XYZ file of C-alpha atoms in Angstrom:
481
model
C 0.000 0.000 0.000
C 2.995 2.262 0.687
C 4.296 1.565 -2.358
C 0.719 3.053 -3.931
C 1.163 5.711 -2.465
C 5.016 6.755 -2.984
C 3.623 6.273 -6.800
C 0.729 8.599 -6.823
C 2.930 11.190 -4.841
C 5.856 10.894 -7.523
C 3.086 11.454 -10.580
C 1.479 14.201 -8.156
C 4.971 15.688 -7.686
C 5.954 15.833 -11.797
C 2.151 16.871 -12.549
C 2.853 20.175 -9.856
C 6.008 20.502 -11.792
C 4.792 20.688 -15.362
C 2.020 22.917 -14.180
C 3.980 25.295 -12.387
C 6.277 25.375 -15.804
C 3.560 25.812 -17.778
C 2.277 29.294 -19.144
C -1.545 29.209 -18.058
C -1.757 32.913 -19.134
C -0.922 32.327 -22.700
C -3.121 34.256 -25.116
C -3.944 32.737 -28.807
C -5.211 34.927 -31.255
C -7.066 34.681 -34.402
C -5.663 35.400 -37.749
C -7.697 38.699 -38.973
C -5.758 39.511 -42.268
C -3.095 38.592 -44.574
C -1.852 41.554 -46.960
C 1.285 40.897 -49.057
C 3.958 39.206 -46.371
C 2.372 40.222 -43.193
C -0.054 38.244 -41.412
C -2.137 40.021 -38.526
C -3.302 38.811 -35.408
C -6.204 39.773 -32.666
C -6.196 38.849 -29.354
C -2.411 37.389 -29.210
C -0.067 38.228 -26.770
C 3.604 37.392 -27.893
C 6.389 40.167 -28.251
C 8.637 40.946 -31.044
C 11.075 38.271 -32.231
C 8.813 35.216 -30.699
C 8.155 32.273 -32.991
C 4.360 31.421 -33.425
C 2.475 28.726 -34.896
C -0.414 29.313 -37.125
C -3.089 27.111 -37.548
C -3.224 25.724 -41.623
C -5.733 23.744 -44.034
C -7.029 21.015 -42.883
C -4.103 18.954 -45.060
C -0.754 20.992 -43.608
C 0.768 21.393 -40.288
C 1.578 24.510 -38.768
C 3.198 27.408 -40.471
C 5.680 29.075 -37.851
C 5.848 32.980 -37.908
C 7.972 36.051 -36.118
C 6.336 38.982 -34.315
C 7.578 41.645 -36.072
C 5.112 44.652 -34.908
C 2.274 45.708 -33.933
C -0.425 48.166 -35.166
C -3.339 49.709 -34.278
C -3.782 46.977 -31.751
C -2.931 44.075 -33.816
C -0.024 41.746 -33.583
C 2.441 41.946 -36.903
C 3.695 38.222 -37.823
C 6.343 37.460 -40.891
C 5.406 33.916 -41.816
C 8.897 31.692 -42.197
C 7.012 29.115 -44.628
C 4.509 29.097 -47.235
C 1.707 30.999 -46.585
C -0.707 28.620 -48.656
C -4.065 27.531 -46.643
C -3.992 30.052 -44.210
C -7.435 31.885 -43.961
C -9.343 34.509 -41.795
C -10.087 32.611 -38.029
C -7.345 30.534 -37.844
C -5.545 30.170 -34.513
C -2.430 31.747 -33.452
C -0.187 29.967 -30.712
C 2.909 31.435 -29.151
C 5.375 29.679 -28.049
C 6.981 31.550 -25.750
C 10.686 31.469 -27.353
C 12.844 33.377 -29.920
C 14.161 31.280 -32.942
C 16.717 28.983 -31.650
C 19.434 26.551 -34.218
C 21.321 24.106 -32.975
C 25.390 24.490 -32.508
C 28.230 22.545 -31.731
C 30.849 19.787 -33.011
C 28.043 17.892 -34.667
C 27.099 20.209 -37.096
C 30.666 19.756 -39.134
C 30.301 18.705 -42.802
C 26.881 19.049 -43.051
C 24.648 21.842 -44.768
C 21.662 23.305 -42.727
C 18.620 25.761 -43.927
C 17.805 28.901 -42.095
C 16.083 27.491 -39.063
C 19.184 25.000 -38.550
C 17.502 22.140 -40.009
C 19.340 19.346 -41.568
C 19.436 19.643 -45.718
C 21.751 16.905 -46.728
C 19.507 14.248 -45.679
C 21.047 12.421 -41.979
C 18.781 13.445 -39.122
C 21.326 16.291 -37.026
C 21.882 15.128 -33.464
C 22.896 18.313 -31.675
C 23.625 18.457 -27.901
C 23.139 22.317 -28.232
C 20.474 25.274 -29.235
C 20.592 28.983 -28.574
C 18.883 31.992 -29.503
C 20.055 33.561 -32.922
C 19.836 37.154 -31.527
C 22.513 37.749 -29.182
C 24.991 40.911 -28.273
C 28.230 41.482 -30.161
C 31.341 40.897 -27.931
C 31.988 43.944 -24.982
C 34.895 46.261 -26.888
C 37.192 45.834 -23.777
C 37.084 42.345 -24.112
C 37.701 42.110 -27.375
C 41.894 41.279 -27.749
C 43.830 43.000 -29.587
C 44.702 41.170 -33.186
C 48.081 41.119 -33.803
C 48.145 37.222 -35.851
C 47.815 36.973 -39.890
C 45.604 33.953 -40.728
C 46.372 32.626 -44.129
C 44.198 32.899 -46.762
C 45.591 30.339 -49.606
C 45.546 33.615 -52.112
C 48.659 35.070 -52.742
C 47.306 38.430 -54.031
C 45.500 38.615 -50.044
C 48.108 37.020 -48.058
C 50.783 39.847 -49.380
C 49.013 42.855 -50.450
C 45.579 42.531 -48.319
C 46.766 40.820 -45.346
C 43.972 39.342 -42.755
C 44.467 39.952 -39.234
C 42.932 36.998 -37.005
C 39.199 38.121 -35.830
C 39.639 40.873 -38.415
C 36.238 41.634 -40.678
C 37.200 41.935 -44.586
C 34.708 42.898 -47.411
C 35.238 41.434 -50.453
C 32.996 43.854 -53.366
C 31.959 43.151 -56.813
C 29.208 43.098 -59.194
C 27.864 40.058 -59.846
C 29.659 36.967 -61.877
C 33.092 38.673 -61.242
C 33.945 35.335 -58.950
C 33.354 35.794 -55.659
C 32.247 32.279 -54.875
C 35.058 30.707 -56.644
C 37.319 32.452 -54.149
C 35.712 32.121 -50.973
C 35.860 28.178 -51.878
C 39.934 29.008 -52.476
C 39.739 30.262 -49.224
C 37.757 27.691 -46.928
C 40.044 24.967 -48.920
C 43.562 26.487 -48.086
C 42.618 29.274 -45.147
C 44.701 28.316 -41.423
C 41.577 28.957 -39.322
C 39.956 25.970 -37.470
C 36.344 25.712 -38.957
C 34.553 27.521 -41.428
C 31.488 28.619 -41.450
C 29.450 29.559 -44.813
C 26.553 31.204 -45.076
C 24.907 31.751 -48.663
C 21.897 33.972 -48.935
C 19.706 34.821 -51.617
C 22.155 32.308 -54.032
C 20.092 30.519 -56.463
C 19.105 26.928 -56.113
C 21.168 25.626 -58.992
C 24.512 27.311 -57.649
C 24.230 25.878 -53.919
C 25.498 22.027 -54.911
C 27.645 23.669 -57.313
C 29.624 25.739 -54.953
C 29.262 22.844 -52.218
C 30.793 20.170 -54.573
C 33.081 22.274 -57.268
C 34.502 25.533 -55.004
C 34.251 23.604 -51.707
C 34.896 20.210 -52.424
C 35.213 17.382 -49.834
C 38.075 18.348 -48.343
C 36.670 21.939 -47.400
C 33.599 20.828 -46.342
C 34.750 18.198 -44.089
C 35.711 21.369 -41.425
C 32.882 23.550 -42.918
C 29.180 24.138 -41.773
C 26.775 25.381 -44.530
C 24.066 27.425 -43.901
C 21.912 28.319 -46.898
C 18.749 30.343 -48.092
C 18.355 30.166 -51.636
C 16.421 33.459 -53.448
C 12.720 31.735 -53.561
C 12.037 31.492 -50.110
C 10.577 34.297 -47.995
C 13.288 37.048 -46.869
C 12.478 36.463 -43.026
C 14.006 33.163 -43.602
C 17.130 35.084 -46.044
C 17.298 37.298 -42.548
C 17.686 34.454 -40.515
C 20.497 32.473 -42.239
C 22.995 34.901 -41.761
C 22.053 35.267 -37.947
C 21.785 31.934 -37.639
C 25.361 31.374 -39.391
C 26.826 34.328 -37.074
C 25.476 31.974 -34.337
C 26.746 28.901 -35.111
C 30.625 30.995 -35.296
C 30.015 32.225 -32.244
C 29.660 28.938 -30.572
C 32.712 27.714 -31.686
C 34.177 30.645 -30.800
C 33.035 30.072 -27.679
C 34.576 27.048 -27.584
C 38.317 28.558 -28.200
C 38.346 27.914 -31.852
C 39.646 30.189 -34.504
C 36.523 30.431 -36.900
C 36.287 31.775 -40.820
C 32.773 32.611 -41.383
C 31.807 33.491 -44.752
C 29.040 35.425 -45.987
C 27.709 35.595 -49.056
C 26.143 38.238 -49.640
C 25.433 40.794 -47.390
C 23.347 42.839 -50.357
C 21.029 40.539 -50.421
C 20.439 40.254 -46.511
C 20.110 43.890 -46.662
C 17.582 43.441 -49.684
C 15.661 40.798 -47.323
C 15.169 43.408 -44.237
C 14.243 46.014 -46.797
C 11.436 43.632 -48.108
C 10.452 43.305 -44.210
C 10.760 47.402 -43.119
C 8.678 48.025 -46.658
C 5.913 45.261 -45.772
C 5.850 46.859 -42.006
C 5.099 50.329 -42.848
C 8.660 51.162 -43.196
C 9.490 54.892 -45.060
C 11.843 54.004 -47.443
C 14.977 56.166 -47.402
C 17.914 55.846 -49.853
C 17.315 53.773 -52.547
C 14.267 52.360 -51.161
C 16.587 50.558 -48.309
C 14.781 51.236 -45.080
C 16.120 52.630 -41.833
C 16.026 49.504 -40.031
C 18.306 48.097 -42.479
C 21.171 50.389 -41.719
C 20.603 49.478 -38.469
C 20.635 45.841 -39.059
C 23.927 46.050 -40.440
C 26.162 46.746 -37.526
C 24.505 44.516 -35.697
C 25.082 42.147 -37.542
C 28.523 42.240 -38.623
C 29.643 43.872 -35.114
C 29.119 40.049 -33.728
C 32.298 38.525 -35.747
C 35.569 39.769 -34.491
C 37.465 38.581 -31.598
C 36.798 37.514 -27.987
C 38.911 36.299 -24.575
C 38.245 32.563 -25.818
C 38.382 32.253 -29.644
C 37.816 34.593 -32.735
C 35.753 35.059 -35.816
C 37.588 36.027 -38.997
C 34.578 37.609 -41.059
C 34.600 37.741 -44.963
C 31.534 39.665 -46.419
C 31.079 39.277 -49.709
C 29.091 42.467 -51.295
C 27.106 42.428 -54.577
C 27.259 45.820 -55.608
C 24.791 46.926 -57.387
C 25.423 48.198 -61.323
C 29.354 48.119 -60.279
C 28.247 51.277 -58.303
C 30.815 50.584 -55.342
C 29.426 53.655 -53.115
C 26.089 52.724 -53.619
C 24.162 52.931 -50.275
C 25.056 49.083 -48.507
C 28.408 49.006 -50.088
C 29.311 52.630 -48.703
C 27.757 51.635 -45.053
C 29.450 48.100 -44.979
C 32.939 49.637 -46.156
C 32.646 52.273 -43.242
C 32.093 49.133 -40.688
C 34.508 46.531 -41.672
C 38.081 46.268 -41.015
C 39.253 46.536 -44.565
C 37.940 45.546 -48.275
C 38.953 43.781 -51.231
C 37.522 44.929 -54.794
C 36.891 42.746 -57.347
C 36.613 44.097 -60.964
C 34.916 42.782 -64.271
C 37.837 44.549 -66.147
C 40.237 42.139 -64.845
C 37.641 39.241 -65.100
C 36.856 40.151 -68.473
C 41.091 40.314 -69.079
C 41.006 36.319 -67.816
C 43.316 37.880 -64.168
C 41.925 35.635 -61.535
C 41.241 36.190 -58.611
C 39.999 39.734 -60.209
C 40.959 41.351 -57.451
C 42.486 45.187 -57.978
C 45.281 45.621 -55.584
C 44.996 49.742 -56.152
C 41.463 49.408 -54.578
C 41.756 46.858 -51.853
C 42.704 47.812 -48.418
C 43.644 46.509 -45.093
C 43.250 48.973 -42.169
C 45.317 46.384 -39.913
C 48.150 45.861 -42.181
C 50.464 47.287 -39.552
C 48.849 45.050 -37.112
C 49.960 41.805 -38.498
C 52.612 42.462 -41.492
C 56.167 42.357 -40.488
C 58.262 45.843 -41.424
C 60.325 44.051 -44.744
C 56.888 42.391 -46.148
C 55.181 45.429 -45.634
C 57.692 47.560 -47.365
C 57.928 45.130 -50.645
C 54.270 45.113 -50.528
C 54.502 49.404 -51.081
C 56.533 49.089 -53.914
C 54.499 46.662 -55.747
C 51.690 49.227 -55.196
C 53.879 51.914 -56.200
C 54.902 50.008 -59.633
C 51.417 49.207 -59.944
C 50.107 52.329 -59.956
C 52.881 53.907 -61.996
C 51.573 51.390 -64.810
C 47.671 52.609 -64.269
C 49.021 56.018 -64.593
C 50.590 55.560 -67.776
C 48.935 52.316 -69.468
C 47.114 54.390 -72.071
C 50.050 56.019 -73.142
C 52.099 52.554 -72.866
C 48.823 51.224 -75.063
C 49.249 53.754 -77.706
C 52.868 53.821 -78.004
C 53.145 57.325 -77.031
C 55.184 56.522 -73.853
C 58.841 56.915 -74.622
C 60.932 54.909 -72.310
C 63.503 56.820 -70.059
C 60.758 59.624 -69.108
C 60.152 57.997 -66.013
C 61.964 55.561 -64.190
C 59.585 54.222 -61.963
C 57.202 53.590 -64.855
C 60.501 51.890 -67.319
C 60.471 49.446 -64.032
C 56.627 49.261 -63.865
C 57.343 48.312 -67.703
C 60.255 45.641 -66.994
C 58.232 44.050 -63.720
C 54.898 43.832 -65.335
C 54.755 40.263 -66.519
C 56.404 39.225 -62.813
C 53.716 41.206 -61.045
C 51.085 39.426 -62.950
C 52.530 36.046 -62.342
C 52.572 36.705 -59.151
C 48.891 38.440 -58.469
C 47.219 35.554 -60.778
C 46.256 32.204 -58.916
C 44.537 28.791 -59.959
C 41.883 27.866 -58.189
C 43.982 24.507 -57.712
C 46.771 26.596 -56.520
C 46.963 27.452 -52.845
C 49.825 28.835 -50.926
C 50.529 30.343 -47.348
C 51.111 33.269 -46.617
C 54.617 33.036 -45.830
C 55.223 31.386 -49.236
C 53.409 34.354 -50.163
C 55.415 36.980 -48.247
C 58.564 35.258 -49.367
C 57.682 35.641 -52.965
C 56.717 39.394 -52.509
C 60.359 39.922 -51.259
C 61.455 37.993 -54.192
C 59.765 40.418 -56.712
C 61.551 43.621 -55.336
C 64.272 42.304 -53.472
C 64.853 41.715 -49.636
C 63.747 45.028 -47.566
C 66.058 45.920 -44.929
C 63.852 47.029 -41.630
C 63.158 50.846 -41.553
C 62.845 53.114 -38.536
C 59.936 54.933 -38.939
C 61.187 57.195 -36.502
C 64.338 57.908 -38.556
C 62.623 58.553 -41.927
C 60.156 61.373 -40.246
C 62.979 62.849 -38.572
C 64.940 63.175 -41.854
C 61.827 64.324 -43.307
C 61.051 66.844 -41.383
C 64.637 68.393 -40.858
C 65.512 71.619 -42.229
C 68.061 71.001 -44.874
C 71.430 73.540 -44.445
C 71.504 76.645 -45.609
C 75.010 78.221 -47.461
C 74.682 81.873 -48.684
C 78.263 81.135 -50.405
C 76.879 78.521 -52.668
C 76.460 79.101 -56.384
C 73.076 79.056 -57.819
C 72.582 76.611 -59.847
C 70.881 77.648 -63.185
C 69.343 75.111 -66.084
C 70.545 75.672 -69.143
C 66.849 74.494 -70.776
C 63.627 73.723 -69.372
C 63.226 69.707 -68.928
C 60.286 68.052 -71.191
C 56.731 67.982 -68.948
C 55.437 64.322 -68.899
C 51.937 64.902 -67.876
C 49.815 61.918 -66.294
C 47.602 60.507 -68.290
């Protein structure tokens, strides 16, 4: 009889627990109307950013949705499925939690969908889930990045160098090749996982970039997160948080992460599609304010941290090859540097089409040692001295012996090429890198910086005795072309 009764008082005792769990106060509403991509709500209470399940035809299951807003007393909800067989009446459940993915060791090699749900097939056993949303690291304990991580491209490793936890934007208009060299980069980059997000892409170029730019041996240390351009752009929103999330666990975890994003255009494009449906007032090209203020949270999150880091490389699509159009110009001002890839040099067969002139590091200092750094100058200098004068040089009109710098641009041109062109078969470190920068120009001695402003800056000697020296004709102008 004791026994009875130790068994009723255990079911009593889990029963009191479930109940005092459980959310008696929870409010369903009704679906009232459903214009374009926003679904509203009466009678629900839920706050903004909780997941929701709406009631469907009688032959489909639920269709989650996000609170997004509310107006004029009704709850806003973004639908992150098809929005077939929902009709006026239906329920609305909340569930009481945010979106949450799962993270951790187990999701290695395998390629998820927005929501963190398995797309290659195997069921995903994770251990793990958290909230996409969370807080970028505090500044002060951020540390301070003073480690290159190695890219595989030569034309990065030695002219663009990438600080560890550093955030890099790679720009260009569209079919320039920016996937073929992020999948040069998660093959041959030094980091400890990769993690790459593809947003907008179309359905035919996901496999394609998993199985040709990726290949096994990338993918093997790679998590892919994807949202290809038909679905709805809640779902394009929450791929690249739920990416940034997944790289943040292992961050977490002490590892040194790569995440790759591609593109942040069109995750931009996706909030502007939610701010418009919302009641949004479109501002600069139609992109709403919520977008620009999307965008440093978003890309504030990578970076380092006192456990791990996240190395962040944003591709952006710019739009028309306009490279200060509106998300371009407002990513450039956040990141850490930017690479520029041009259809001239595409269109020329240079790959990777990256222009040297354009690209920048802004923690080159950081994590290039003083002889590197210095070859790395004069490649830009001989570089440039060609872009000054390759019309002329085209023409024939350059005679050699007006400039010097340029007759070397001249002589060093098919080395520099050499050198800046890469196979997508072809990686290398970036001391091999490095070393073959030195090679082009010669070996660097180390420079005091302190020296060279000094001498700069000193007034040269003055002697009233010397003669004036007077040109016997005026030298030939060589004006820039």
């Amino acid at each position: 009889m004791s026994s009875v009764a130790e068994d009723v008082g255990g079911r009593l005792g889990r029963l009191g627990e479930v109940v005092s769990r459980s959310d008696l106060h929870r409010r369903r509403g009704r679906v009232s109307d459903l214009i374009g991509l926003i679904l509203e709500s009466s009678g629900l209470e839920a706050e903004v950013g909780e997941i929701c399940e709406v009631e469907a035809g009688r032959a489909r299951a639920s269709v989650p949705a996000e609170v997004v807003g509310f107006r004029a007393g009704r709850t806003l909800l973004m639908p992150l499925g098809d929005l077939q067989g929902l009709a006026p009446g239906q329920t609305v459940t909340p569930t009481g939690r945010p979106v949450s993915v799962p993270v951790g060791v187990e999701l290695l090699g395998r390629v998820v969908d927005a929501l963190g749900r398995p797309l290659d097939g195997a069921p995903l056993r994770a251990r793990e889930r958290r909230s996409i949303e969370a807080a970028p690291p505090d500044p002060m304990e951020r540390t301070r990045i003073t480690e290159q991580v190695s890219l595989g491209v030569r034309a990065l490793d030695a002219l663009v160098p990438c600080g560890r936890g550093q955030r890099l934007g790679i720009f260009a208009g569209s079919g320039v090749g920016k996937s073929s060299l992020l999948g040069m980069i998660a093959r041959a980059t030094s980091a400890d996982v990769n993690v790459i997000c593809l947003v907008g892409e179309r359905g035919r170029e996901v496999r394609e970039f998993i199985e040709r730019d990726l290949g096994e041996e990338g993918l093997s240390r790679s998590v892919v997160v994807v949202a290809t351009s038909d679905q709805p752009a809640l779902l394009r929103i929450k791929a690249a948080l739920t990416a940034t999330t997944i790289a943040e666990a292992f961050r977490e975890q002490g590892a040194d992460v790569m995440l790759m994003m591609d593109s942040v255009t069109r995750f931009a494009m996706a909030q502007r599609e939610v701010g418009l449906a919302i009641g949004e007032p479109p501002a600069t090209r139609g992109y709403t304010p919520s977008v620009f203020a999307m965008l440093p949270r978003l890309l504030e999150r990578s970076g380092t941290s006192a456990a791990g880091s996240i190395t962040g490389l944003y591709t952006v699509l710019v739009d028309g090859d306009d490279f200060n159009e509106p998300i371009a110009d407002a990513v450039r001002s956040i990141l850490d540097g930017h690479v520029v890839l041009t259809r001239e040099l595409a269109h020329a067969g240079h790959y990777p089409a990256v222009d040297v002139l354009q690209s920048v590091s802004r923690l080159v200092g950081e994590v290039q040692d003083v002889p590197t750094r210095a070859a790395a100058q004069e490649v830009r200098a001989l570089l440039g001295a060609y872009h000054d004068k390759r019309d002329l040089i085209a023409i024939g009109a350059y005679e050699r012996g007006a400039d010097p710098r340029t007759d070397r641009a001249i002589d060093a041109r098919p080395a520099l090429e050499g050198f800046l062109r890469q196979g997508v078969e072809e990686p290398a470190s970036a001391a091999e890198a490095a070393a073959r920068l030195r090679g082009l120009v010669g070996e660097a001695p180390a420079l005091d910086l302190g020296e060279l402003v000094a001498e700069a800056v000193a007034p040269a000697p003055i002697d009233d005795n010397a003669p004036v020296a007077v040109p016997s004709a005026i030298p030939p102008l060589h004006l820039p072309s």
